[in-house]
Tab-separated table of C-alpha atoms and ligand atoms in Angstrom:
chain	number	residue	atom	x	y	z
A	81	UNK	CA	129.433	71.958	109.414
A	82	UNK	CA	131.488	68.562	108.677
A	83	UNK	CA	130.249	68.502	105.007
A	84	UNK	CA	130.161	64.569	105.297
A	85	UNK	CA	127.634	65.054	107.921
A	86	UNK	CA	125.529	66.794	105.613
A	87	UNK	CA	122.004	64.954	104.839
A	88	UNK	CA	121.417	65.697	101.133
A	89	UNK	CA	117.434	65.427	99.947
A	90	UNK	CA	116.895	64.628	96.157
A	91	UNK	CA	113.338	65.108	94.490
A	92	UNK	CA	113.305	62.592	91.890
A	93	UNK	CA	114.185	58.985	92.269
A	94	UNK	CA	115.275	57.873	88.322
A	95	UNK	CA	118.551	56.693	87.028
A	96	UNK	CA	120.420	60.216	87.376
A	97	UNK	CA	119.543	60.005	91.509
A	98	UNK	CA	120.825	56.436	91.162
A	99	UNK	CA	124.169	57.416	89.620
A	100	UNK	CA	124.645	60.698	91.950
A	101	UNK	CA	124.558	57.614	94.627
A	102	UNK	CA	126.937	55.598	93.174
A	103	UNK	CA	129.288	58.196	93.043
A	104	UNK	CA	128.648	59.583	96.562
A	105	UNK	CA	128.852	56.042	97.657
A	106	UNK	CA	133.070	56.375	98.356
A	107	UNK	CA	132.071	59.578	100.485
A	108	UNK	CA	129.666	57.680	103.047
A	109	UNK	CA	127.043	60.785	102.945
A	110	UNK	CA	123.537	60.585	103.763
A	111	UNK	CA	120.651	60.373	100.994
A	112	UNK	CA	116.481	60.681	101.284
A	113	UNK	CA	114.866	60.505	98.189
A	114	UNK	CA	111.412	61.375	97.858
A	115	UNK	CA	109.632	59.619	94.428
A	116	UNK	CA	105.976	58.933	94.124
A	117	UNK	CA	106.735	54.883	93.945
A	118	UNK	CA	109.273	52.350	95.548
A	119	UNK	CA	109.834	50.549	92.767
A	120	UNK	CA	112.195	53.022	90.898
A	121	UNK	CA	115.926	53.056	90.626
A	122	UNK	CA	117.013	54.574	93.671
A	123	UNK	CA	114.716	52.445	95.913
A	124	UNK	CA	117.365	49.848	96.921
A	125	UNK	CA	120.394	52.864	97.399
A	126	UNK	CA	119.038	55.048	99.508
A	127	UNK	CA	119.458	55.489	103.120
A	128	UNK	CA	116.086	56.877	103.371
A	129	UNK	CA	113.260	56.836	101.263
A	130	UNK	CA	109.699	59.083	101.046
A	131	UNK	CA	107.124	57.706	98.945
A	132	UNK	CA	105.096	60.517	97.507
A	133	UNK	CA	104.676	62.904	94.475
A	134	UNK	CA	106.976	65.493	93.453
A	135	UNK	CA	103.975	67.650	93.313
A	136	UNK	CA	103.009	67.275	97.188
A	137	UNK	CA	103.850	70.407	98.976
A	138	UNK	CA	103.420	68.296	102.566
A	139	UNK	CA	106.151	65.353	101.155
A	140	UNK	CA	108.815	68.289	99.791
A	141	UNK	CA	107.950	69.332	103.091
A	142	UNK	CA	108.891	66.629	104.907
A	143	UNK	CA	111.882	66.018	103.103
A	144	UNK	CA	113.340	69.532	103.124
A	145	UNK	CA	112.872	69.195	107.534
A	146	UNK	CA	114.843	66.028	107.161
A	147	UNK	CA	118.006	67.172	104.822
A	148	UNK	CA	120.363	70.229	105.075
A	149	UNK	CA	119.986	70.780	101.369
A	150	UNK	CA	117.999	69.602	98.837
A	151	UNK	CA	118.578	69.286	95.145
A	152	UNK	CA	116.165	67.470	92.205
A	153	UNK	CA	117.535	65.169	89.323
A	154	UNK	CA	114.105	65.851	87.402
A	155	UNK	CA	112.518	69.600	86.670
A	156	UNK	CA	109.156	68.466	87.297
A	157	UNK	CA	108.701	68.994	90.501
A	158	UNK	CA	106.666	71.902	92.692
A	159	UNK	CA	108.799	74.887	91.933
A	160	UNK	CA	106.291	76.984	94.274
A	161	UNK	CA	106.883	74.937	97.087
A	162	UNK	CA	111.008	74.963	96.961
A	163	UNK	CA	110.617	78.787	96.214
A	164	UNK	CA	108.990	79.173	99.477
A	165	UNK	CA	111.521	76.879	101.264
A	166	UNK	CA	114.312	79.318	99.740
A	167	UNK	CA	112.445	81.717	101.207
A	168	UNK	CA	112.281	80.267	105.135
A	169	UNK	CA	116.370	79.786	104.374
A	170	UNK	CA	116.371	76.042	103.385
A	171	UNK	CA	119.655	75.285	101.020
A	172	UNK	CA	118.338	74.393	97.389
A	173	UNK	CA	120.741	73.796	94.779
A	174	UNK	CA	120.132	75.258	91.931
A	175	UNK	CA	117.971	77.467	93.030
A	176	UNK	CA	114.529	76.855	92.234
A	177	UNK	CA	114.264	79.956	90.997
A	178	UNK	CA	116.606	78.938	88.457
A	179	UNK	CA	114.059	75.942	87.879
A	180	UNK	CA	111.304	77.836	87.423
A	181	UNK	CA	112.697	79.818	84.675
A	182	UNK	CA	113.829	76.616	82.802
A	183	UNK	CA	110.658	74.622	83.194
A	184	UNK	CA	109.026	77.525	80.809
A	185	UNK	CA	110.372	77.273	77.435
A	186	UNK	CA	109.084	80.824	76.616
A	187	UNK	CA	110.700	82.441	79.909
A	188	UNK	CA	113.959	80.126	78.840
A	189	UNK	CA	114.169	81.779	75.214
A	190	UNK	CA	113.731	85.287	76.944
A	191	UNK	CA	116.126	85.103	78.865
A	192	UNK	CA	118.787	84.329	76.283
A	193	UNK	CA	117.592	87.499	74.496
A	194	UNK	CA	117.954	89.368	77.684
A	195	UNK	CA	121.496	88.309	78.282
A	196	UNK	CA	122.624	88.120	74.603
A	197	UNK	CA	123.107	84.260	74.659
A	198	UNK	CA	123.137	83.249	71.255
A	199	UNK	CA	119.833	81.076	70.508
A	200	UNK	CA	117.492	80.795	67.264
A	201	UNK	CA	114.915	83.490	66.525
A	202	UNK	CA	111.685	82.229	68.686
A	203	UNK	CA	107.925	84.340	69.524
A	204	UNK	CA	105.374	82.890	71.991
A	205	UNK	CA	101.696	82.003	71.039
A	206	UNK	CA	98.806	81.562	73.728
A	207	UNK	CA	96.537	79.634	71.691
A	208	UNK	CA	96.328	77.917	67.814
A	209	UNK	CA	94.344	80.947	66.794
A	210	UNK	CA	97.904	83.125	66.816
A	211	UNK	CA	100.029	80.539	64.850
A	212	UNK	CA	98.742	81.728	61.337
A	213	UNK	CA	100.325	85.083	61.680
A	214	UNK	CA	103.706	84.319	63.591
A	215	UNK	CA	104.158	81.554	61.364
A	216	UNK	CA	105.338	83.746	58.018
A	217	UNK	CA	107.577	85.972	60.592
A	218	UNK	CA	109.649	83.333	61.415
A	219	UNK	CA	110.280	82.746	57.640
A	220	UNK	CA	111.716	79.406	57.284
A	221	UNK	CA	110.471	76.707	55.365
A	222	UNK	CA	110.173	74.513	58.472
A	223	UNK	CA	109.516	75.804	62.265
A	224	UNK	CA	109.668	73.982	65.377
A	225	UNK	CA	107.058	74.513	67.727
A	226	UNK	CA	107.633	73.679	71.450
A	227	UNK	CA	104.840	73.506	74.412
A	228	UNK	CA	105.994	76.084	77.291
A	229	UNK	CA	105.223	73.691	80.172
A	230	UNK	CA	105.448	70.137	80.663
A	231	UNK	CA	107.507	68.686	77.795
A	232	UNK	CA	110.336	66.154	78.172
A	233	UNK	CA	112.402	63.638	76.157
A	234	UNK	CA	111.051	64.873	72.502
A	235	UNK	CA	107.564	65.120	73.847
A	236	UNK	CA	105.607	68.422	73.200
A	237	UNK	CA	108.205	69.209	70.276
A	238	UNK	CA	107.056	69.006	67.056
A	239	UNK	CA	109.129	69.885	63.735
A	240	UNK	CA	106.468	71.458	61.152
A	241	UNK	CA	106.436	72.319	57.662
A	242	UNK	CA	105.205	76.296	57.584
A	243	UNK	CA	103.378	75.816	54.067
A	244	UNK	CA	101.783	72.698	55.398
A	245	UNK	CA	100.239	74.256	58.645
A	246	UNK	CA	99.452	77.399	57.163
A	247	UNK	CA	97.312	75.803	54.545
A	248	UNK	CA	95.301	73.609	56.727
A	249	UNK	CA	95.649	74.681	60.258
A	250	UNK	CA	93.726	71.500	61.636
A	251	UNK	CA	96.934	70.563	61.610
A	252	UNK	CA	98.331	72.585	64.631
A	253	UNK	CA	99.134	69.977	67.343
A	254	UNK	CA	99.000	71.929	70.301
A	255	UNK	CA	97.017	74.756	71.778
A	256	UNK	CA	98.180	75.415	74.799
A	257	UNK	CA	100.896	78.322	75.375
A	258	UNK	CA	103.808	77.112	73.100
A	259	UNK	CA	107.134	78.833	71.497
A	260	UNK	CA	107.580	78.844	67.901
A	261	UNK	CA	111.243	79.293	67.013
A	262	UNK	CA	113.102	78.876	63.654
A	263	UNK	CA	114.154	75.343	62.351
A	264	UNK	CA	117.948	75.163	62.776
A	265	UNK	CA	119.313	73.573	60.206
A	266	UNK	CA	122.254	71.677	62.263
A	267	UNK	CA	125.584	69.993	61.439
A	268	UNK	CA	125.950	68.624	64.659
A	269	UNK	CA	123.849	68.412	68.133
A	270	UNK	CA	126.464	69.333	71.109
A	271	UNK	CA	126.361	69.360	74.787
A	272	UNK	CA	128.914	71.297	77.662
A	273	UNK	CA	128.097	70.668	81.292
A	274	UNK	CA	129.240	73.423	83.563
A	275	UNK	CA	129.589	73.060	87.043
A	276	UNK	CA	129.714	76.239	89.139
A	277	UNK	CA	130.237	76.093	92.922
A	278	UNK	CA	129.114	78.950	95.794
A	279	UNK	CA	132.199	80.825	95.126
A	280	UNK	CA	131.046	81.424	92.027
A	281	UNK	CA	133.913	79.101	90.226
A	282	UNK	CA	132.530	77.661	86.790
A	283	UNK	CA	134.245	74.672	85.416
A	284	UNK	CA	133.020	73.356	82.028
A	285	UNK	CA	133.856	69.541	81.031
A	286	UNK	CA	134.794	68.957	77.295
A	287	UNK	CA	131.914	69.022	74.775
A	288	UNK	CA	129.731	66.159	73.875
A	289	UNK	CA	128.496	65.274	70.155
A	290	UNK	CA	125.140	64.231	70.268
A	291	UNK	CA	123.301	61.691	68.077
A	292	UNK	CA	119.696	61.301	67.860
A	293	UNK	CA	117.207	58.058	67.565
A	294	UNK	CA	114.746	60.369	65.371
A	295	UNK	CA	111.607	58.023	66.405
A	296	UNK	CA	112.265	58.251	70.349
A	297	UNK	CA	114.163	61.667	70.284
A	298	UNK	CA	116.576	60.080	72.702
A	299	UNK	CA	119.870	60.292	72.667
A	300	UNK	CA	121.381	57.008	71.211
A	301	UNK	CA	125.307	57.303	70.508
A	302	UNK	CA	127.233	60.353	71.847
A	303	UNK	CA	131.557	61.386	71.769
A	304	UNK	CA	133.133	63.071	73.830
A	305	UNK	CA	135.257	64.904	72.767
A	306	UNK	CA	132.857	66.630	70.015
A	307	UNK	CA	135.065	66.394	66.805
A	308	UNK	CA	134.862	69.863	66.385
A	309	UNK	CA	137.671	72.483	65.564
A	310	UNK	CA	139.742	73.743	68.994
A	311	UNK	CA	137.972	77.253	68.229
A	312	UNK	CA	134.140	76.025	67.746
A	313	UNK	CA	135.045	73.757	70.923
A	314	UNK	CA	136.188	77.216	73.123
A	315	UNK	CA	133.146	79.190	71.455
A	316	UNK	CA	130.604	76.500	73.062
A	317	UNK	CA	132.372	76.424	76.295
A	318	UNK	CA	132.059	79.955	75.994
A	319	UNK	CA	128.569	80.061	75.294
A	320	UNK	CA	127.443	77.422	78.023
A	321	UNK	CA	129.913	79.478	80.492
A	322	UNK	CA	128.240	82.958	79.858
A	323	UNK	CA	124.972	81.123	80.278
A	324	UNK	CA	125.317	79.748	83.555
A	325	UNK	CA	127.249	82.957	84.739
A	326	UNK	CA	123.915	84.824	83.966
A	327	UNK	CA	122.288	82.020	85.708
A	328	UNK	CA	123.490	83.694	88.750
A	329	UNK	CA	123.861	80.607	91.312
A	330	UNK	CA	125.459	77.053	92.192
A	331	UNK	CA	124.547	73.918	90.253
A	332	UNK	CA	125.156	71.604	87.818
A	333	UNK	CA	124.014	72.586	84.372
A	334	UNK	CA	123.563	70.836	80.991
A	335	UNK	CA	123.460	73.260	78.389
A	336	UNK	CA	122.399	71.898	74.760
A	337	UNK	CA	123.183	73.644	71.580
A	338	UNK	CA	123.649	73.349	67.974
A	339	UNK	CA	125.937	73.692	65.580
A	340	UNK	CA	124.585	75.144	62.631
A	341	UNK	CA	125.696	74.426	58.648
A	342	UNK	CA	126.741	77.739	58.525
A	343	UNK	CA	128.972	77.180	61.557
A	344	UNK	CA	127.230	78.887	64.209
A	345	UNK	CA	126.292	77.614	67.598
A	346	UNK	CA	123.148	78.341	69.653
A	347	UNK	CA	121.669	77.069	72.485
A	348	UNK	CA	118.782	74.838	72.766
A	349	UNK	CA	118.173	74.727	76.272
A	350	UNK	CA	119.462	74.114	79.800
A	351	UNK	CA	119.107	71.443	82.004
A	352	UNK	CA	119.941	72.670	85.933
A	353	UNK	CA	120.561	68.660	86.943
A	354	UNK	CA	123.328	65.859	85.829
A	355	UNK	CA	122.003	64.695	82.487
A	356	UNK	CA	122.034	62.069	80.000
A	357	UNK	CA	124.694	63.417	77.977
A	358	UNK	CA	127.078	63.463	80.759
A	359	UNK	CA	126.891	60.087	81.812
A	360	UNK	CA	130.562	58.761	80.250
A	361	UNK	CA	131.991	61.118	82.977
A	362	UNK	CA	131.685	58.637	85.795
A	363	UNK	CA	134.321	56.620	83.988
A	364	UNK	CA	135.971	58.886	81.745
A	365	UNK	CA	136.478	62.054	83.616
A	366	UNK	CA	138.779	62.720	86.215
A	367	UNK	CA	135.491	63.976	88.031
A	368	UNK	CA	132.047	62.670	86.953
A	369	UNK	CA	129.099	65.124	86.604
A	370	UNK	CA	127.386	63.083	89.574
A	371	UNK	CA	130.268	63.783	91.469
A	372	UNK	CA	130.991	67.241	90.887
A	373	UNK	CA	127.551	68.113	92.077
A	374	UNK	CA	127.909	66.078	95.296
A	375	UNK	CA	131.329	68.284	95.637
A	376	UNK	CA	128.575	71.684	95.055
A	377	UNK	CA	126.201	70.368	97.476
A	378	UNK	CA	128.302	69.477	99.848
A	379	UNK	CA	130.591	73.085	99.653
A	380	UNK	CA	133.826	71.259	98.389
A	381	UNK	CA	136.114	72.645	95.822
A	382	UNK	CA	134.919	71.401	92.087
A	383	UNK	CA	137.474	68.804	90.430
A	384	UNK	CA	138.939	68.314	87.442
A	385	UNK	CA	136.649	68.246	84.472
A	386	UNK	CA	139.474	66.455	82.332
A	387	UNK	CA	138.550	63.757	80.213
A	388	UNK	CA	141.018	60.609	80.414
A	389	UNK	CA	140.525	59.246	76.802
A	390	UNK	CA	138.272	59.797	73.820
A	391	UNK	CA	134.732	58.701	75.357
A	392	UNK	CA	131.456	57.323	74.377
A	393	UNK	CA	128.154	56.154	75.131
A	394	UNK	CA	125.119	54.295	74.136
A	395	UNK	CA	121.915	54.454	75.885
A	396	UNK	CA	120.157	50.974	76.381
A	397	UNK	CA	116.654	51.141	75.357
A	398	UNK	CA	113.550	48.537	75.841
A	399	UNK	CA	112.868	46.794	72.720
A	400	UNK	CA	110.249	47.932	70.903
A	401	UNK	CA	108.185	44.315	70.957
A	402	UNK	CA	107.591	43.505	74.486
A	403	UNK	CA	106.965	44.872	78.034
A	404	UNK	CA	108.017	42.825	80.960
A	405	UNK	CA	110.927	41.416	82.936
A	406	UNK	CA	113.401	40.926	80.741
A	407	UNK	CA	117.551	39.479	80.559
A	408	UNK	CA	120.425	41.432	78.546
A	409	UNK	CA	121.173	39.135	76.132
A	410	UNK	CA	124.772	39.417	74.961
A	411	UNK	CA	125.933	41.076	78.015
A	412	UNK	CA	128.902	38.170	78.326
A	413	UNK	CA	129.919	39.198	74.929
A	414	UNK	CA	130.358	42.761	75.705
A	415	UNK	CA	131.815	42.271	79.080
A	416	UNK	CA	135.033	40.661	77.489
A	417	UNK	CA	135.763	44.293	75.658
A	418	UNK	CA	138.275	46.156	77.713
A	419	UNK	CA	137.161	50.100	78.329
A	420	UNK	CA	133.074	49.276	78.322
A	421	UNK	CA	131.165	49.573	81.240
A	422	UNK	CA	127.527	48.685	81.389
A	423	UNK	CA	125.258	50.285	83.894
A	424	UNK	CA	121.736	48.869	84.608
A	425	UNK	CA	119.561	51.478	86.060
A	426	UNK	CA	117.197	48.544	88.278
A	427	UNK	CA	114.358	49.031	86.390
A	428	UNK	CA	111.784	45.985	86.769
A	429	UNK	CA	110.094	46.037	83.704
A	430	UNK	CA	111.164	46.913	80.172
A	431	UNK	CA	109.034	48.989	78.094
A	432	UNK	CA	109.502	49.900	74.486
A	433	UNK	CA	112.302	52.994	74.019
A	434	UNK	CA	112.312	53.139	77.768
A	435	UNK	CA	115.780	54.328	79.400
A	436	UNK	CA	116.865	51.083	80.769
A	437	UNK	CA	120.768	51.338	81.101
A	438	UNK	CA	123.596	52.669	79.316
A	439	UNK	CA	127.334	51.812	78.122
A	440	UNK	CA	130.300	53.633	78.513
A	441	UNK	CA	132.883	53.323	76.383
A	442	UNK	CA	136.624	54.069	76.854
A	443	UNK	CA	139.385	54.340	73.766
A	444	UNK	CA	142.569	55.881	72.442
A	445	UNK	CA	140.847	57.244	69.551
A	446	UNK	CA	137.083	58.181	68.266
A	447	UNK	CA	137.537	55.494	65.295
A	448	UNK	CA	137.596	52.731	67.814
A	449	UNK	CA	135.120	54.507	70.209
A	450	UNK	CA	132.508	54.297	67.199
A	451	UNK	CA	133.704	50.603	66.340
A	452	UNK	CA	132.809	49.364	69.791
A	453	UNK	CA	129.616	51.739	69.810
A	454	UNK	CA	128.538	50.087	66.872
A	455	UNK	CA	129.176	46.452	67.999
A	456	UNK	CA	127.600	46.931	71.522
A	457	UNK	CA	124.263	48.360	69.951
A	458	UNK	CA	124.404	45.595	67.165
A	459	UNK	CA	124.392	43.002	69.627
A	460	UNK	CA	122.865	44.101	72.982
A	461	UNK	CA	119.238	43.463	73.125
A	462	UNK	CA	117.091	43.182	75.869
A	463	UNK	CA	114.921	40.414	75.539
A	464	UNK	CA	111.576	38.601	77.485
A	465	UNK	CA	112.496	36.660	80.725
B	187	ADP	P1	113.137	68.307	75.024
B	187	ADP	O1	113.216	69.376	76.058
B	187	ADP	O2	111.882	67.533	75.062
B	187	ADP	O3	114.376	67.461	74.966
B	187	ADP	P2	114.138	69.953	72.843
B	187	ADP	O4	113.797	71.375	72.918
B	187	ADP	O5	115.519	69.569	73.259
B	187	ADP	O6	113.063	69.079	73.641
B	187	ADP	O7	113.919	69.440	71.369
B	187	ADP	C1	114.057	68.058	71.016
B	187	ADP	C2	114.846	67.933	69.736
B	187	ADP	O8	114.156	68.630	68.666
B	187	ADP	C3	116.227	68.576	69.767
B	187	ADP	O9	117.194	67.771	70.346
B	187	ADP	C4	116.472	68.803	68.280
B	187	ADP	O10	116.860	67.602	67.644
B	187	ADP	C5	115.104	69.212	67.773
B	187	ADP	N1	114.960	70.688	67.796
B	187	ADP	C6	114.494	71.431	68.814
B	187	ADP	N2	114.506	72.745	68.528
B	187	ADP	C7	115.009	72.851	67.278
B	187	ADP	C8	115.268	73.962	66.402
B	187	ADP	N3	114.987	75.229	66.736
B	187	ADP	N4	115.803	73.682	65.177
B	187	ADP	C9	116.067	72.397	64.811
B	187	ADP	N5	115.827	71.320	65.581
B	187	ADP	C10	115.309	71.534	66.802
């Protein structure tokens, strides 16, 4: 088939479906999204739009008999009904069997073990009752307990004191099937997106150095580059490599780790989708994530993963004190820097710590990444209209 004459369905209709049509824009394919409202960033760039849940067996339906393939740009979604799909010989990429090993946390840390992917010690608890006695096997000071299902963006993490919970366990917050793993104390949060095609070719892009907003648990500055040694830098390429290779199928993958104080790396967890750490590769790598899985979807040879210069970003987030329409004030003042590029995701109303846009930052060096970082989130602000 004339890969541009492919119909691609996406499940999801948020800012990473908006950038994977930006990028595909140059290649004239054709898009349906399916998202349970219109008002959502991909409304206004698609060619084709279904309004309904990502839940709705009858809407993934109707999708999957419009498109050739189908891929998702958020893991909640109806794993059943894409397995079954798969099944009747509809192209999914990755393959949702892939996503329904990721959307459980406990299945995720399993399969590390199984495949010998480095990744903190972890044991899985049904209900509160079992937390007393795992707690004292996991033998750190603090523990980080995880729900299985459901959790996104920070939420259904919580970072506990072992002491503290053991003494009063009121003070469990969830009861509902969660992993317990080991508190890693960490240097430095990293990411490596790997791209690997039908052919089985896997093609990593240069590590990202992640740095957290600890009230949201978003991402809020991140380098690329990491400024990490050459040999930690091939050791998590390695790592997110051998990971995806065990995956066993085409995709995009974001696979998060951490650097340890004592120097080791582990992973966190995958994403099988273009994520938010990879978003300085529309402008700063030869290929962008977004682009690279258009290339697996639509069965053309991956690109270069090379990065151009020393990148960064900052994610734009709704001010904490209103919720509303809202202006960018300052945007004129950052527009006259040369190497930043601001991308508004078309959301219509700000909320606080939502994911409202982010900025891209191109320089010779990290120094004067970091100086620009700092400048843009000093003076960026969105504001009431
Ligand atoms: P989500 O899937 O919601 O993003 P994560 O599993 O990535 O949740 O956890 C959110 C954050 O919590 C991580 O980015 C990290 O900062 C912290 N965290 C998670 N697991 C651990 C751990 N085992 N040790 C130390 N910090 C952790």
């Amino acid at each position: 088939m004339n890969p541009l004459r492919k119909r691609i369905g996406v499940l999801g209709g948020g800012q990473l479906g908006r950038m994977l049509l930006e990028e595909s824009a140059r290649y004239h394919v054709h898009y349906t999204i399916l998202e349970a409202s219109q008002d959502c960033p991909c409304y206004s760039m698609a060619n084709e739009f279904i309004c309904g849940s990502l839940m709705d067996e009858e809407k993934i339906r109707e999708l999957a008999n419009s498109c050739d393939v189908l891929t998702y740009e958020i893991e909640h979604v109806n794993t059943d009904a894409l397995i079954q799909l798969e099944k009747e010989g509809k192209e999914i990429i990755p393959s949702p069997k892939i996503l329904q090993l990721i959307q459980d946390k406990g299945l995720q840390k399993e399969f590390y073990q199984q495949h010998q992917i480095p990744s903190g010690k972890f044991y899985l608890v049904n209900s509160k009752e079992d937390w007393p006695e795992i707690i004292p096997l996991l033998g750190s000071e603090k523990f980080v307990a995880k729900t299985r299902k459901g959790g996104y963006d920070g939420k259904g993490v919580a970072i506990l004191n072992s002491k503290e919970i053991l003494a009063d366990p009121k003070r469990i917050p969830f009861d509902v099937p969660c992993v317990l793993e080991e508190f890693i104390a960490c240097e430095k949060e990293l990411a490596v997106i790997v791209a690997r095609d039908q052919a089985g070719n896997i093609l990593t892009f240069p590590s990202i150095e992640m740095e957290f907003d600890p009230i949201a648990n978003l991402v809020t500055v991140l380098l690329s580059p990491a400024r990490i040694s050459n040999e930690l830098e091939q050791k998590a390429e390695k790592i997110a490599r051998d990971l995806v290779q065990a995956l066993n199928g085409p995709g995009l993958f974001a696979v998060e780790l951490f650097l340890s104080s004592d120097g080791n790396i582990y992973v966190n967890e995958v994403a099988p989708r273009p994520h938010n750490s990879g978003h300085h590769t529309i402008e700063a790598c030869y290929t962008s994530q977004y682009e690279q899985l258009l290339r697996i979807l639509l069965h053309l040879p991956l690109g270069s993963t090379e990065l151009v210069q020393c990148a960064g970003m900052v994610n734009l987030l709704g001010a904490d004190d209103f919720s509303g329409h809202y202006y960018l004030e300052n945007l004129d003042k950052v527009s006259k820097l040369p190497g930043v590029y601001v991308h508004l995701y078309g959301k219509t109303e700000s909320k606080p710590k939502r994911k409202m846009g982010h900025v891209s930052i191109l320089a010779p060096s990290w120094e004067e990444v970091i100086e620009k970082a700092n400048y843009i989130t000093g003076v960026l602000a969105f504001k009431k209209d």
